[in-house]
mmCIF file of C-alpha atoms and ligand atoms in Angstrom:
data_model
loop_
_atom_site.group_PDB
_atom_site.id
_atom_site.type_symbol
_atom_site.label_atom_id
_atom_site.label_comp_id
_atom_site.label_asym_id
_atom_site.label_seq_id
_atom_site.Cartn_x
_atom_site.Cartn_y
_atom_site.Cartn_z
ATOM 1 C CA UNK A 1 5.263 -9.706 22.734
ATOM 2 C CA UNK A 2 1.873 -8.602 21.538
ATOM 3 C CA UNK A 3 -0.676 -11.253 20.724
ATOM 4 C CA UNK A 4 -3.450 -11.198 18.065
ATOM 5 C CA UNK A 5 -6.452 -13.554 17.963
ATOM 6 C CA UNK A 6 -7.398 -14.149 14.351
ATOM 7 C CA UNK A 7 -10.945 -15.427 13.655
ATOM 8 C CA UNK A 8 -11.159 -17.255 10.330
ATOM 9 C CA UNK A 9 -7.376 -17.652 10.472
ATOM 10 C CA UNK A 10 -7.460 -20.912 8.525
ATOM 11 C CA UNK A 11 -9.090 -19.253 5.534
ATOM 12 C CA UNK A 12 -7.581 -17.527 2.501
ATOM 13 C CA UNK A 13 -6.986 -13.976 3.634
ATOM 14 C CA UNK A 14 -6.780 -15.053 7.274
ATOM 15 C CA UNK A 15 -3.942 -17.440 6.790
ATOM 16 C CA UNK A 16 -1.852 -14.881 4.865
ATOM 17 C CA UNK A 17 -2.510 -12.424 7.680
ATOM 18 C CA UNK A 18 -1.382 -14.920 10.316
ATOM 19 C CA UNK A 19 1.889 -15.249 8.360
ATOM 20 C CA UNK A 20 2.258 -11.494 8.052
ATOM 21 C CA UNK A 21 1.722 -11.084 11.810
ATOM 22 C CA UNK A 22 4.331 -13.750 12.601
ATOM 23 C CA UNK A 23 6.842 -12.005 10.299
ATOM 24 C CA UNK A 24 6.256 -8.759 12.237
ATOM 25 C CA UNK A 25 6.888 -10.468 15.585
ATOM 26 C CA UNK A 26 3.352 -11.004 16.829
ATOM 27 C CA UNK A 27 2.136 -14.046 18.660
ATOM 28 C CA UNK A 28 -0.999 -15.405 17.071
ATOM 29 C CA UNK A 29 -3.875 -17.682 18.029
ATOM 30 C CA UNK A 30 -6.484 -18.837 15.480
ATOM 31 C CA UNK A 31 -10.213 -19.465 15.933
ATOM 32 C CA UNK A 32 -11.939 -21.126 12.953
ATOM 33 C CA UNK A 33 -14.940 -23.465 12.636
ATOM 34 C CA UNK A 34 -13.515 -24.928 9.417
ATOM 35 C CA UNK A 35 -16.822 -24.484 7.629
ATOM 36 C CA UNK A 36 -15.194 -23.066 4.485
ATOM 37 C CA UNK A 37 -11.513 -23.849 5.225
ATOM 38 C CA UNK A 38 -9.488 -26.798 6.551
ATOM 39 C CA UNK A 39 -6.672 -27.447 8.981
ATOM 40 C CA UNK A 40 -4.187 -27.950 6.141
ATOM 41 C CA UNK A 41 -3.607 -24.229 6.087
ATOM 42 C CA UNK A 42 -2.684 -24.230 9.801
ATOM 43 C CA UNK A 43 -0.298 -27.092 9.201
ATOM 44 C CA UNK A 44 1.286 -25.146 6.316
ATOM 45 C CA UNK A 45 1.496 -22.026 8.525
ATOM 46 C CA UNK A 46 3.280 -24.007 11.230
ATOM 47 C CA UNK A 47 5.718 -25.286 8.638
ATOM 48 C CA UNK A 48 6.287 -21.748 7.337
ATOM 49 C CA UNK A 49 6.689 -20.181 10.800
ATOM 50 C CA UNK A 50 8.355 -23.089 12.518
ATOM 51 C CA UNK A 51 5.950 -22.403 15.394
ATOM 52 C CA UNK A 52 3.039 -24.233 17.002
ATOM 53 C CA UNK A 53 0.081 -21.945 16.508
ATOM 54 C CA UNK A 54 -2.740 -22.274 19.102
ATOM 55 C CA UNK A 55 -5.817 -23.282 17.112
ATOM 56 C CA UNK A 56 -9.450 -23.449 18.403
ATOM 57 C CA UNK A 57 -12.030 -25.237 16.243
ATOM 58 C CA UNK A 58 -14.836 -22.969 17.518
ATOM 59 C CA UNK A 59 -17.741 -21.115 16.014
ATOM 60 C CA UNK A 60 -17.798 -17.397 16.766
ATOM 61 C CA UNK A 61 -21.522 -17.752 17.600
ATOM 62 C CA UNK A 62 -20.514 -19.767 20.667
ATOM 63 C CA UNK A 63 -20.224 -16.755 22.957
ATOM 64 C CA UNK A 64 -19.339 -18.796 26.024
ATOM 65 C CA UNK A 65 -16.484 -20.647 24.356
ATOM 66 C CA UNK A 66 -15.314 -17.440 22.675
ATOM 67 C CA UNK A 67 -15.254 -15.660 26.068
ATOM 68 C CA UNK A 68 -13.197 -18.443 27.559
ATOM 69 C CA UNK A 69 -10.693 -18.366 24.593
ATOM 70 C CA UNK A 70 -10.352 -14.615 24.847
ATOM 71 C CA UNK A 71 -9.805 -14.804 28.571
ATOM 72 C CA UNK A 72 -7.192 -17.615 28.134
ATOM 73 C CA UNK A 73 -5.316 -16.054 25.242
ATOM 74 C CA UNK A 74 -5.729 -12.455 26.427
ATOM 75 C CA UNK A 75 -5.007 -10.926 22.978
ATOM 76 C CA UNK A 76 -4.091 -7.303 22.478
ATOM 77 C CA UNK A 77 -6.518 -7.173 19.493
ATOM 78 C CA UNK A 78 -8.710 -9.335 17.367
ATOM 79 C CA UNK A 79 -8.694 -9.589 13.548
ATOM 80 C CA UNK A 80 -12.012 -10.852 12.424
ATOM 81 C CA UNK A 81 -12.304 -12.697 9.124
ATOM 82 C CA UNK A 82 -14.797 -15.423 10.043
ATOM 83 C CA UNK A 83 -17.743 -14.824 7.729
ATOM 84 C CA UNK A 84 -19.448 -16.172 4.594
ATOM 85 C CA UNK A 85 -18.513 -14.197 1.510
ATOM 86 C CA UNK A 86 -20.240 -15.425 -1.660
ATOM 87 C CA UNK A 87 -22.471 -12.807 -3.291
ATOM 88 C CA UNK A 88 -24.602 -15.282 -5.243
ATOM 89 C CA UNK A 89 -25.135 -17.630 -2.275
ATOM 90 C CA UNK A 90 -26.133 -14.628 -0.132
ATOM 91 C CA UNK A 91 -28.898 -13.767 -2.617
ATOM 92 C CA UNK A 92 -30.349 -17.290 -2.611
ATOM 93 C CA UNK A 93 -29.829 -17.861 1.201
ATOM 94 C CA UNK A 94 -29.820 -14.426 2.903
ATOM 95 C CA UNK A 95 -30.584 -15.697 6.370
ATOM 96 C CA UNK A 96 -27.450 -17.834 6.344
ATOM 97 C CA UNK A 97 -25.559 -14.583 5.952
ATOM 98 C CA UNK A 98 -27.429 -12.669 8.593
ATOM 99 C CA UNK A 99 -27.010 -15.601 11.013
ATOM 100 C CA UNK A 100 -23.204 -16.104 10.570
ATOM 101 C CA UNK A 101 -22.004 -12.661 9.604
ATOM 102 C CA UNK A 102 -24.176 -10.328 11.678
ATOM 103 C CA UNK A 103 -25.379 -12.520 14.652
ATOM 104 C CA UNK A 104 -21.928 -14.183 14.842
ATOM 105 C CA UNK A 105 -20.216 -10.825 14.996
ATOM 106 C CA UNK A 106 -22.573 -9.620 17.671
ATOM 107 C CA UNK A 107 -21.685 -12.675 19.705
ATOM 108 C CA UNK A 108 -18.013 -12.121 19.136
ATOM 109 C CA UNK A 109 -18.263 -8.478 20.249
ATOM 110 C CA UNK A 110 -20.118 -9.486 23.421
ATOM 111 C CA UNK A 111 -17.381 -12.062 24.219
ATOM 112 C CA UNK A 112 -14.726 -9.430 23.610
ATOM 113 C CA UNK A 113 -16.410 -6.919 25.935
ATOM 114 C CA UNK A 114 -16.797 -9.602 28.671
ATOM 115 C CA UNK A 115 -13.156 -10.675 28.295
ATOM 116 C CA UNK A 116 -11.865 -7.056 28.145
ATOM 117 C CA UNK A 117 -10.479 -7.144 24.592
ATOM 118 C CA UNK A 118 -11.242 -3.716 23.057
ATOM 119 C CA UNK A 119 -9.568 -3.593 19.626
ATOM 120 C CA UNK A 120 -10.716 -5.200 16.434
ATOM 121 C CA UNK A 121 -9.745 -5.107 12.781
ATOM 122 C CA UNK A 122 -12.462 -6.368 10.557
ATOM 123 C CA UNK A 123 -12.923 -7.547 6.941
ATOM 124 C CA UNK A 124 -15.369 -5.530 5.012
ATOM 125 C CA UNK A 125 -15.853 -5.408 1.267
ATOM 126 C CA UNK A 126 -16.340 -3.316 -1.858
ATOM 127 C CA UNK A 127 -19.782 -4.860 -1.880
ATOM 128 C CA UNK A 128 -20.968 -2.275 0.687
ATOM 129 C CA UNK A 129 -20.953 0.363 -2.075
ATOM 130 C CA UNK A 130 -23.235 -1.471 -4.490
ATOM 131 C CA UNK A 131 -23.245 0.095 -7.985
ATOM 132 C CA UNK A 132 -20.740 2.928 -7.663
ATOM 133 C CA UNK A 133 -21.666 6.423 -8.824
ATOM 134 C CA UNK A 134 -18.091 7.312 -9.731
ATOM 135 C CA UNK A 135 -14.634 5.789 -9.963
ATOM 136 C CA UNK A 136 -12.383 5.517 -8.011
ATOM 137 C CA UNK A 137 -14.554 4.800 -4.990
ATOM 138 C CA UNK A 138 -13.718 6.748 -1.848
ATOM 139 C CA UNK A 139 -14.769 5.733 1.681
ATOM 140 C CA UNK A 140 -17.286 8.593 2.014
ATOM 141 C CA UNK A 141 -19.203 7.446 -1.073
ATOM 142 C CA UNK A 142 -22.763 6.264 -0.627
ATOM 143 C CA UNK A 143 -23.118 2.680 0.699
ATOM 144 C CA UNK A 144 -26.065 1.013 -1.072
ATOM 145 C CA UNK A 145 -25.370 -2.806 -1.205
ATOM 146 C CA UNK A 146 -27.130 -4.721 -3.900
ATOM 147 C CA UNK A 147 -26.955 -8.093 -2.139
ATOM 148 C CA UNK A 148 -27.303 -9.580 1.387
ATOM 149 C CA UNK A 149 -23.560 -10.253 1.622
ATOM 150 C CA UNK A 150 -22.753 -6.487 1.271
ATOM 151 C CA UNK A 151 -25.791 -5.663 3.410
ATOM 152 C CA UNK A 152 -24.560 -7.866 6.315
ATOM 153 C CA UNK A 153 -21.032 -6.375 6.090
ATOM 154 C CA UNK A 154 -22.422 -2.892 6.139
ATOM 155 C CA UNK A 155 -24.616 -3.768 9.178
ATOM 156 C CA UNK A 156 -21.513 -5.216 10.902
ATOM 157 C CA UNK A 157 -19.676 -1.952 10.226
ATOM 158 C CA UNK A 158 -22.544 -0.034 11.812
ATOM 159 C CA UNK A 159 -22.605 -2.394 14.841
ATOM 160 C CA UNK A 160 -18.842 -1.639 15.349
ATOM 161 C CA UNK A 161 -19.486 2.074 14.960
ATOM 162 C CA UNK A 162 -22.210 2.246 17.573
ATOM 163 C CA UNK A 163 -20.313 -0.018 20.000
ATOM 164 C CA UNK A 164 -17.249 2.246 19.575
ATOM 165 C CA UNK A 165 -19.440 5.292 19.963
ATOM 166 C CA UNK A 166 -20.591 3.873 23.374
ATOM 167 C CA UNK A 167 -16.958 3.962 24.343
ATOM 168 C CA UNK A 168 -16.534 0.209 24.514
ATOM 169 C CA UNK A 169 -14.016 -0.534 21.738
ATOM 170 C CA UNK A 170 -11.997 0.801 18.813
ATOM 171 C CA UNK A 171 -12.121 -0.770 15.354
ATOM 172 C CA UNK A 172 -10.739 -0.555 11.856
ATOM 173 C CA UNK A 173 -12.891 -1.782 9.018
ATOM 174 C CA UNK A 174 -10.990 -2.764 5.805
ATOM 175 C CA UNK A 175 -13.075 -2.689 2.613
ATOM 176 C CA UNK A 176 -11.302 -5.092 0.267
ATOM 177 C CA UNK A 177 -11.673 -5.012 -3.443
ATOM 178 C CA UNK A 178 -10.680 -8.228 -5.382
ATOM 179 C CA UNK A 179 -8.328 -10.317 -3.208
ATOM 180 C CA UNK A 180 -6.094 -12.604 -5.287
ATOM 181 C CA UNK A 181 -2.644 -14.229 -5.519
ATOM 182 C CA UNK A 182 -0.834 -16.410 -3.025
ATOM 183 C CA UNK A 183 2.124 -16.260 -0.712
ATOM 184 C CA UNK A 184 5.531 -16.399 -2.472
ATOM 185 C CA UNK A 185 6.335 -19.710 -0.676
ATOM 186 C CA UNK A 186 3.561 -21.394 -2.644
ATOM 187 C CA UNK A 187 2.542 -23.178 0.586
ATOM 188 C CA UNK A 188 -0.598 -21.224 1.320
ATOM 189 C CA UNK A 189 -3.107 -19.898 -1.134
ATOM 190 C CA UNK A 190 -6.803 -19.623 -2.196
ATOM 191 C CA UNK A 191 -8.783 -22.807 -1.690
ATOM 192 C CA UNK A 192 -12.549 -22.417 -2.038
ATOM 193 C CA UNK A 193 -15.069 -25.120 -2.665
ATOM 194 C CA UNK A 194 -16.900 -24.350 -4.906
ATOM 195 C CA UNK A 195 -14.526 -21.902 -6.524
ATOM 196 C CA UNK A 196 -16.240 -18.845 -8.016
ATOM 197 C CA UNK A 197 -13.449 -16.284 -8.240
ATOM 198 C CA UNK A 198 -12.083 -15.278 -11.576
ATOM 199 C CA UNK A 199 -8.279 -16.026 -11.298
ATOM 200 C CA UNK A 200 -8.604 -19.453 -9.627
ATOM 201 C CA UNK A 201 -11.407 -20.403 -12.112
ATOM 202 C CA UNK A 202 -9.119 -19.582 -15.022
ATOM 203 C CA UNK A 203 -6.174 -21.410 -13.426
ATOM 204 C CA UNK A 204 -8.351 -24.530 -13.097
ATOM 205 C CA UNK A 205 -8.480 -24.485 -16.946
ATOM 206 C CA UNK A 206 -4.687 -24.148 -17.144
ATOM 207 C CA UNK A 207 -4.381 -27.066 -14.652
ATOM 208 C CA UNK A 208 -6.639 -29.224 -16.910
ATOM 209 C CA UNK A 209 -9.420 -29.408 -14.299
ATOM 210 C CA UNK A 210 -11.898 -27.487 -16.418
ATOM 211 C CA UNK A 211 -12.286 -27.295 -20.260
ATOM 212 C CA UNK A 212 -12.890 -23.583 -20.561
ATOM 213 C CA UNK A 213 -13.571 -20.409 -18.554
ATOM 214 C CA UNK A 214 -16.873 -18.642 -18.806
ATOM 215 C CA UNK A 215 -16.801 -14.893 -19.322
ATOM 216 C CA UNK A 216 -19.882 -13.505 -17.563
ATOM 217 C CA UNK A 217 -21.106 -10.699 -19.861
ATOM 218 C CA UNK A 218 -19.400 -8.876 -22.752
ATOM 219 C CA UNK A 219 -21.976 -6.029 -23.024
ATOM 220 C CA UNK A 220 -20.858 -3.969 -20.072
ATOM 221 C CA UNK A 221 -20.097 -0.244 -20.663
ATOM 222 C CA UNK A 222 -16.337 -0.806 -20.398
ATOM 223 C CA UNK A 223 -13.521 -0.652 -23.010
ATOM 224 C CA UNK A 224 -13.776 -4.373 -24.013
ATOM 225 C CA UNK A 225 -17.316 -5.018 -22.744
ATOM 226 C CA UNK A 226 -16.265 -7.112 -19.692
ATOM 227 C CA UNK A 227 -16.347 -6.194 -16.043
ATOM 228 C CA UNK A 228 -13.438 -4.210 -14.544
ATOM 229 C CA UNK A 229 -12.049 -5.013 -11.108
ATOM 230 C CA UNK A 230 -9.265 -3.781 -8.801
ATOM 231 C CA UNK A 231 -7.194 -6.863 -8.075
ATOM 232 C CA UNK A 232 -5.251 -6.627 -4.839
ATOM 233 C CA UNK A 233 -2.616 -9.196 -3.785
ATOM 234 C CA UNK A 234 -3.452 -11.125 -0.638
ATOM 235 C CA UNK A 235 0.064 -10.473 0.728
ATOM 236 C CA UNK A 236 -0.565 -6.724 0.383
ATOM 237 C CA UNK A 237 -3.963 -7.158 2.049
ATOM 238 C CA UNK A 238 -2.320 -9.102 4.910
ATOM 239 C CA UNK A 239 0.230 -6.263 5.451
ATOM 240 C CA UNK A 240 -2.661 -3.780 5.682
ATOM 241 C CA UNK A 241 -4.097 -5.802 8.510
ATOM 242 C CA UNK A 242 -0.868 -5.674 10.439
ATOM 243 C CA UNK A 243 -0.683 -1.920 9.903
ATOM 244 C CA UNK A 244 -4.286 -1.548 11.064
ATOM 245 C CA UNK A 245 -3.489 -3.439 14.234
ATOM 246 C CA UNK A 246 -0.410 -1.255 14.879
ATOM 247 C CA UNK A 247 -2.592 1.827 14.191
ATOM 248 C CA UNK A 248 -5.141 0.744 16.851
ATOM 249 C CA UNK A 249 -2.436 -0.400 19.352
ATOM 250 C CA UNK A 250 -0.831 3.096 18.904
ATOM 251 C CA UNK A 251 -4.061 4.725 19.937
ATOM 252 C CA UNK A 252 -5.538 5.402 16.419
ATOM 253 C CA UNK A 253 -9.203 6.230 16.304
ATOM 254 C CA UNK A 254 -11.827 3.982 14.805
ATOM 255 C CA UNK A 255 -11.939 4.291 11.018
ATOM 256 C CA UNK A 256 -12.779 2.704 7.660
ATOM 257 C CA UNK A 257 -10.294 2.125 4.766
ATOM 258 C CA UNK A 258 -10.584 0.894 1.212
ATOM 259 C CA UNK A 259 -7.937 -1.583 0.120
ATOM 260 C CA UNK A 260 -7.256 -1.852 -3.565
ATOM 261 C CA UNK A 261 -4.582 -0.834 -6.109
ATOM 262 C CA UNK A 262 -6.516 1.985 -7.706
ATOM 263 C CA UNK A 263 -6.153 0.321 -11.151
ATOM 264 C CA UNK A 264 -8.815 -1.607 -12.975
ATOM 265 C CA UNK A 265 -8.388 -4.712 -15.181
ATOM 266 C CA UNK A 266 -11.105 -6.271 -17.284
ATOM 267 C CA UNK A 267 -12.039 -9.942 -17.257
ATOM 268 C CA UNK A 268 -10.536 -10.361 -20.775
ATOM 269 C CA UNK A 269 -7.260 -8.667 -19.655
ATOM 270 C CA UNK A 270 -7.046 -11.138 -16.826
ATOM 271 C CA UNK A 271 -7.693 -14.082 -19.100
ATOM 272 C CA UNK A 272 -4.927 -12.766 -21.395
ATOM 273 C CA UNK A 273 -2.572 -12.395 -18.457
ATOM 274 C CA UNK A 274 -3.247 -16.034 -17.428
ATOM 275 C CA UNK A 275 -2.495 -17.154 -20.980
ATOM 276 C CA UNK A 276 0.855 -15.307 -20.928
ATOM 277 C CA UNK A 277 1.888 -16.619 -17.533
ATOM 278 C CA UNK A 278 0.789 -20.230 -17.990
ATOM 279 C CA UNK A 279 1.388 -20.621 -21.718
ATOM 280 C CA UNK A 280 -1.961 -22.368 -21.881
ATOM 281 C CA UNK A 281 -4.507 -21.289 -24.564
ATOM 282 C CA UNK A 282 -7.343 -21.058 -21.943
ATOM 283 C CA UNK A 283 -10.396 -21.715 -24.095
ATOM 284 C CA UNK A 284 -13.273 -19.391 -23.216
ATOM 285 C CA UNK A 285 -16.988 -19.295 -23.575
ATOM 286 C CA UNK A 286 -19.091 -16.171 -23.437
ATOM 287 C CA UNK A 287 -21.852 -16.459 -20.933
ATOM 288 C CA UNK A 288 -24.679 -14.163 -19.739
ATOM 289 C CA UNK A 289 -23.971 -11.484 -17.137
ATOM 290 C CA UNK A 290 -23.788 -12.828 -13.551
ATOM 291 C CA UNK A 291 -26.515 -11.339 -11.383
ATOM 292 C CA UNK A 292 -25.414 -8.485 -9.154
ATOM 293 C CA UNK A 293 -22.012 -7.803 -10.821
ATOM 294 C CA UNK A 294 -21.314 -4.022 -11.060
ATOM 295 C CA UNK A 295 -19.509 -3.055 -14.346
ATOM 296 C CA UNK A 296 -16.584 -1.325 -12.706
ATOM 297 C CA UNK A 297 -15.191 -1.504 -9.075
ATOM 298 C CA UNK A 298 -11.910 0.448 -8.585
ATOM 299 C CA UNK A 299 -10.809 1.824 -5.203
ATOM 300 C CA UNK A 300 -9.138 4.846 -4.071
ATOM 301 C CA UNK A 301 -6.840 3.667 -1.257
ATOM 302 C CA UNK A 302 -5.339 7.062 -0.694
ATOM 303 C CA UNK A 303 -6.599 7.109 2.801
ATOM 304 C CA UNK A 304 -4.979 3.728 3.780
ATOM 305 C CA UNK A 305 -1.738 4.967 2.202
ATOM 306 C CA UNK A 306 -1.772 8.248 4.091
ATOM 307 C CA UNK A 307 -3.112 7.140 7.488
ATOM 308 C CA UNK A 308 -1.868 3.570 7.849
ATOM 309 C CA UNK A 309 1.246 4.033 5.747
ATOM 310 C CA UNK A 310 0.156 1.135 3.471
ATOM 311 C CA UNK A 311 2.151 0.640 0.259
ATOM 312 C CA UNK A 312 1.008 -2.297 -1.845
ATOM 313 C CA UNK A 313 3.935 -3.871 -3.761
ATOM 314 C CA UNK A 314 2.431 -6.668 -5.855
ATOM 315 C CA UNK A 315 0.193 -4.730 -8.168
ATOM 316 C CA UNK A 316 1.271 -6.036 -11.575
ATOM 317 C CA UNK A 317 -1.340 -8.562 -12.886
ATOM 318 C CA UNK A 318 1.404 -10.881 -14.144
ATOM 319 C CA UNK A 319 2.968 -11.012 -10.657
ATOM 320 C CA UNK A 320 -0.364 -11.668 -9.039
ATOM 321 C CA UNK A 321 -1.252 -14.430 -11.511
ATOM 322 C CA UNK A 322 2.262 -15.969 -11.282
ATOM 323 C CA UNK A 323 2.017 -16.245 -7.508
ATOM 324 C CA UNK A 324 -1.442 -17.798 -7.734
ATOM 325 C CA UNK A 325 -0.238 -20.187 -10.466
ATOM 326 C CA UNK A 326 2.575 -21.388 -8.246
ATOM 327 C CA UNK A 327 0.093 -22.334 -5.592
ATOM 328 C CA UNK A 328 -2.557 -23.865 -7.852
ATOM 329 C CA UNK A 329 -0.050 -26.017 -9.811
ATOM 330 C CA UNK A 330 1.165 -27.673 -6.629
ATOM 331 C CA UNK A 331 -2.295 -27.639 -4.843
ATOM 332 C CA UNK A 332 -4.881 -28.250 -7.606
ATOM 333 C CA UNK A 333 -7.305 -29.515 -4.893
ATOM 334 C CA UNK A 334 -6.387 -26.911 -2.229
ATOM 335 C CA UNK A 335 -5.213 -28.455 1.022
ATOM 336 C CA UNK A 336 -6.723 -31.821 0.281
ATOM 337 C CA UNK A 337 -4.152 -34.598 0.055
ATOM 338 C CA UNK A 338 -1.741 -32.562 2.176
ATOM 339 C CA UNK A 339 0.474 -34.824 4.281
HETATM 340 N N1 LIG B 401 -15.944 -13.835 -13.696
HETATM 341 C C1 LIG B 401 -16.072 -14.447 -14.891
HETATM 342 N N2 LIG B 401 -15.963 -15.819 -14.882
HETATM 343 C C2 LIG B 401 -15.777 -16.555 -13.835
HETATM 344 C C3 LIG B 401 -15.698 -15.895 -12.586
HETATM 345 C C4 LIG B 401 -15.788 -14.550 -12.532
HETATM 346 O O1 LIG B 401 -16.278 -13.851 -15.993
HETATM 347 O O2 LIG B 401 -15.644 -17.766 -13.936
HETATM 348 C C5 LIG B 401 -16.078 -12.340 -13.642
HETATM 349 C C6 LIG B 401 -17.200 -11.818 -12.706
HETATM 350 O O3 LIG B 401 -18.413 -11.769 -13.443
HETATM 351 C C7 LIG B 401 -16.660 -10.487 -12.356
HETATM 352 C C8 LIG B 401 -15.131 -10.716 -12.350
HETATM 353 O O4 LIG B 401 -14.877 -11.853 -13.088
HETATM 354 O O5 LIG B 401 -16.989 -9.602 -13.320
HETATM 355 C C9 LIG B 401 -14.573 -10.891 -10.954
HETATM 356 O O6 LIG B 401 -15.345 -11.897 -10.250
HETATM 357 P P1 LIG B 401 -14.962 -12.577 -8.968
HETATM 358 O O7 LIG B 401 -16.045 -13.586 -8.581
HETATM 359 O O8 LIG B 401 -13.550 -13.053 -8.948
HETATM 360 O O9 LIG B 401 -15.017 -11.376 -7.894
HETATM 361 P P2 LIG B 401 -16.199 -10.326 -7.599
HETATM 362 O O10 LIG B 401 -15.804 -9.064 -8.281
HETATM 363 O O11 LIG B 401 -17.550 -10.899 -7.887
HETATM 364 O O12 LIG B 401 -16.124 -10.293 -5.994
HETATM 365 C C10 LIG B 401 -15.449 -9.199 -5.372
HETATM 366 C C11 LIG B 401 -15.205 -9.713 -3.992
HETATM 367 C C12 LIG B 401 -16.456 -9.875 -3.155
HETATM 368 C C13 LIG B 401 -17.323 -8.578 -3.290
HETATM 369 C C14 LIG B 401 -17.586 -8.302 -4.705
HETATM 370 C C15 LIG B 401 -18.359 -7.003 -4.848
HETATM 371 O O13 LIG B 401 -14.511 -10.997 -4.026
HETATM 372 O O14 LIG B 401 -16.153 -10.040 -1.829
HETATM 373 O O15 LIG B 401 -16.338 -8.140 -5.394
HETATM 374 O O16 LIG B 401 -19.019 -6.990 -6.105
HETATM 375 F F1 LIG B 401 -18.471 -8.785 -2.663
#
């Protein structure tokens, strides 16, 4: 049986990917320093899979420990999620992002090379493109990040490219658009603190945890004046990671893929969808634009469909919101208060 080591496996996209790997018959081990996640997700995964999942509370910057773990677990590939991912925070504290995302990944790569693990699938982001010149965005478009988060992810991609070029490893970089939704079981889902993402922020209003949702900017050059995003269900994202691992294990060459649905929805459309799903009026307040938000981000994922055979299923906004609502209703405070 093939084994995959997942860094950041206790986090939002990481935990859904651990589940997807299990469903496809892979053994999994998790490394996570729990800085933005908690062990409740691992407990939920063990419940869902009926398996004891090896878990290492380790920081990827600890090269020695990472080398030991890789030697002990001897994975066929690594999927690397462990990183900070808040655009606003990266602008106010850029070095935090360089330290964890870039330096941490360098340490991880060194540990992998020492331990003889030579395949990695890595979370990148739409933020590497910055303000797009045309829609939908394709992988060959110019990369001009407008914040340190996107900048560190792009630098990580380049570090992978040069390391692969030196003949030392093969990698797949997956550039996500707007990850959202939750596993159909309702046992794992999105749990950030603080929460900044649109769908969970609106659902906090439906849950009575907030009075209203703020709409950041209504003067964008879009049909209804609010930002348009490409919302991609976390279960579809998780499937793409499994396909990327299979691609590398099958001898596929290093490459970069966008992951989105290719369809844009505005902030107002998402608020309306949440109203329809939750039957809550969702009071709203119009607020100024949030710094660094591009007007429209929509992906072309043609390449992932053609090369990886990826076929996202959960693309209807009402299905995405319904799955997230199931999770947030039963876990209003994330994994806190889990038995
Ligand atoms: N928004 C609101 N109110 C809120 C929260 C968000 O109006 O309370 C708006 C934002 O301004 C944006 C849209 O909803 O227009 C989506 O915002 P999110 O914070 O949910 O997601 P982002 O588009 O900012 O973030 C995504 C990815 C990041 C990536 C970024 C690139 O999650 O990893 O796109 O711009 F870096």
